[in-house]
Amino acid sequence: MTTVEPPCELGPGLGARLERDPQAAVQARRMVRTFLGTLPRAVPRETTEAVMLVVSELVTNVVRHARGRLCSLDLRDMGHGVRISVSDDDPEPPRPRRLDLTGQGGLGWPLVRRLSSELTVLSRPDGKTVHAVVSF
């Protein structure tokens, strides 16, 4: 289930609530393509790929590690980049994991940190929100 929500206070944007299932990352990547296609300026290919990767990693982390049934994704045009916000119902912040070259993980969070010009995690008793900005 995907529910599209109206933009909030920042700038033009797109938001949705996603079921925590394996298709969530696929739906999130579709949203990124739709959102970037609506921006009033051309988005460099490298930026598109970086935003897609950050969104995919953050949503996949929710699906794999968080609790709760839903997560939300919000994309905002910041003028100088794209702000990505992913929220879930688990207050535990992301934790770096030991790198596992057999495909079991450990690459996502360091990759998100490297691709983001800003990265914050806001924890609250009922969940958390990860905000990342990919500048261009």
CSV table of C-alpha atoms in Angstrom, one decimal:
chain,number,residue,atom,x,y,z
A,1,MET,CA,0.0,0.0,0.0
A,2,THR,CA,1.3,3.4,-0.9
A,3,THR,CA,-0.4,6.6,0.2
A,4,VAL,CA,0.7,9.8,-1.5
A,5,GLU,CA,0.6,12.8,0.9
A,6,PRO,CA,0.7,16.6,0.0
A,7,PRO,CA,4.0,18.5,0.3
A,8,CYS,CA,4.9,20.0,3.7
A,9,GLU,CA,6.5,23.2,4.7
A,10,LEU,CA,9.9,23.1,2.9
A,11,GLY,CA,9.6,23.4,-0.9
A,12,PRO,CA,8.1,21.4,-3.7
A,13,GLY,CA,8.1,17.8,-2.7
A,14,LEU,CA,6.5,14.4,-2.7
A,15,GLY,CA,5.6,12.2,0.3
A,16,ALA,CA,4.3,8.7,0.8
A,17,ARG,CA,3.7,6.1,3.4
A,18,LEU,CA,4.9,2.7,2.4
A,19,GLU,CA,4.3,-0.8,3.7
A,20,ARG,CA,7.4,-2.4,5.2
A,21,ASP,CA,7.8,-5.1,2.6
A,22,PRO,CA,10.5,-6.0,0.0
A,23,GLN,CA,8.7,-3.8,-2.7
A,24,ALA,CA,9.0,-0.7,-0.6
A,25,ALA,CA,12.4,0.2,-2.0
A,26,VAL,CA,11.1,-0.4,-5.6
A,27,GLN,CA,8.2,2.0,-4.9
A,28,ALA,CA,10.6,4.5,-3.3
A,29,ARG,CA,12.9,4.5,-6.4
A,30,ARG,CA,9.8,5.2,-8.6
A,31,MET,CA,8.9,8.1,-6.4
A,32,VAL,CA,12.5,9.5,-6.8
A,33,ARG,CA,12.3,9.4,-10.6
A,34,THR,CA,8.8,11.1,-10.5
A,35,PHE,CA,10.0,13.8,-8.1
A,36,LEU,CA,13.3,14.6,-9.8
A,37,GLY,CA,11.4,14.8,-13.1
A,38,THR,CA,9.2,17.6,-11.7
A,39,LEU,CA,12.1,19.9,-10.5
A,40,PRO,CA,12.4,23.2,-12.4
A,41,ARG,CA,16.0,22.6,-13.3
A,42,ALA,CA,18.0,19.7,-14.8
A,43,VAL,CA,19.3,17.2,-12.2
A,44,PRO,CA,22.7,15.8,-13.1
A,45,ARG,CA,22.8,12.1,-13.7
A,46,GLU,CA,25.3,11.6,-10.8
A,47,THR,CA,22.8,13.3,-8.5
A,48,THR,CA,19.9,11.2,-9.7
A,49,GLU,CA,21.9,8.1,-9.0
A,50,ALA,CA,23.0,9.3,-5.6
A,51,VAL,CA,19.5,10.2,-4.5
A,52,MET,CA,18.2,6.8,-5.8
A,53,LEU,CA,20.9,5.0,-3.9
A,54,VAL,CA,20.4,6.9,-0.6
A,55,VAL,CA,16.6,6.4,-0.7
A,56,SER,CA,16.9,2.8,-1.6
A,57,GLU,CA,19.4,2.1,1.3
A,58,LEU,CA,17.4,4.1,3.9
A,59,VAL,CA,14.1,2.3,2.9
A,60,THR,CA,15.8,-1.1,2.8
A,61,ASN,CA,17.3,-0.5,6.2
A,62,VAL,CA,13.8,0.2,7.6
A,63,VAL,CA,12.4,-3.0,5.9
A,64,ARG,CA,15.3,-5.1,7.2
A,65,HIS,CA,15.9,-3.7,10.7
A,66,ALA,CA,13.0,-1.5,12.0
A,67,ARG,CA,9.8,-2.6,13.7
A,68,GLY,CA,6.3,-1.4,12.8
A,69,ARG,CA,4.2,-1.9,9.7
A,70,LEU,CA,4.8,1.3,7.8
A,71,CYS,CA,7.5,3.8,7.0
A,72,SER,CA,7.3,7.1,5.3
A,73,LEU,CA,9.4,8.8,2.6
A,74,ASP,CA,9.4,12.5,2.0
A,75,LEU,CA,11.4,14.2,-0.8
A,76,ARG,CA,11.9,18.0,-0.8
A,77,ASP,CA,13.6,20.4,-3.2
A,78,MET,CA,16.0,22.5,-1.1
A,79,GLY,CA,17.2,24.6,-4.1
A,80,HIS,CA,20.7,23.4,-3.5
A,81,GLY,CA,19.8,19.7,-3.4
A,82,VAL,CA,17.3,17.2,-2.4
A,83,ARG,CA,16.3,16.5,1.2
A,84,ILE,CA,15.3,12.9,1.8
A,85,SER,CA,13.4,12.0,5.0
A,86,VAL,CA,12.6,8.4,6.0
A,87,SER,CA,10.6,7.8,9.1
A,88,ASP,CA,9.7,4.6,10.9
A,89,ASP,CA,8.2,3.4,14.2
A,90,ASP,CA,11.5,2.1,15.8
A,91,PRO,CA,13.3,4.6,18.0
A,92,GLU,CA,16.7,2.8,17.6
A,93,PRO,CA,19.1,4.8,15.5
A,94,PRO,CA,20.9,3.2,12.6
A,95,ARG,CA,24.1,1.4,13.7
A,96,PRO,CA,27.0,0.7,11.5
A,97,ARG,CA,27.5,-3.0,11.0
A,98,ARG,CA,30.6,-5.0,10.3
A,99,LEU,CA,31.2,-5.2,6.6
A,100,ASP,CA,30.2,-8.6,5.2
A,101,LEU,CA,31.4,-9.3,1.7
A,102,THR,CA,29.2,-12.3,1.4
A,103,GLY,CA,26.1,-10.1,0.8
A,104,GLN,CA,24.8,-9.9,4.3
A,105,GLY,CA,25.2,-6.1,4.6
A,106,GLY,CA,27.3,-3.5,6.3
A,107,LEU,CA,27.7,-1.3,3.2
A,108,GLY,CA,24.5,0.8,3.3
A,109,TRP,CA,25.0,3.2,6.2
A,110,PRO,CA,28.6,4.1,5.2
A,111,LEU,CA,27.4,4.7,1.6
A,112,VAL,CA,24.5,6.9,2.8
A,113,ARG,CA,27.0,8.9,4.9
A,114,ARG,CA,29.4,9.4,2.0
A,115,LEU,CA,26.7,10.4,-0.5
A,116,SER,CA,25.0,12.9,1.8
A,117,SER,CA,26.1,16.5,2.4
A,118,GLU,CA,24.0,16.5,5.5
A,119,LEU,CA,22.8,13.5,7.6
A,120,THR,CA,20.8,13.6,10.8
A,121,VAL,CA,18.8,11.1,12.8
A,122,LEU,CA,16.0,12.4,15.0
A,123,SER,CA,14.9,9.7,17.5
A,124,ARG,CA,11.7,10.0,19.5
A,125,PRO,CA,9.9,7.5,21.8
A,126,ASP,CA,7.6,6.4,19.0
A,127,GLY,CA,10.2,6.2,16.2
A,128,LYS,CA,12.8,8.0,14.3
A,129,THR,CA,13.4,10.0,11.1
A,130,VAL,CA,16.6,10.0,9.1
A,131,HIS,CA,17.2,13.2,7.1
A,132,ALA,CA,19.8,13.2,4.3
A,133,VAL,CA,20.6,15.9,1.9
A,134,VAL,CA,22.2,15.2,-1.5
A,135,SER,CA,23.5,18.4,-2.9
A,136,PHE,CA,23.9,19.5,-6.5
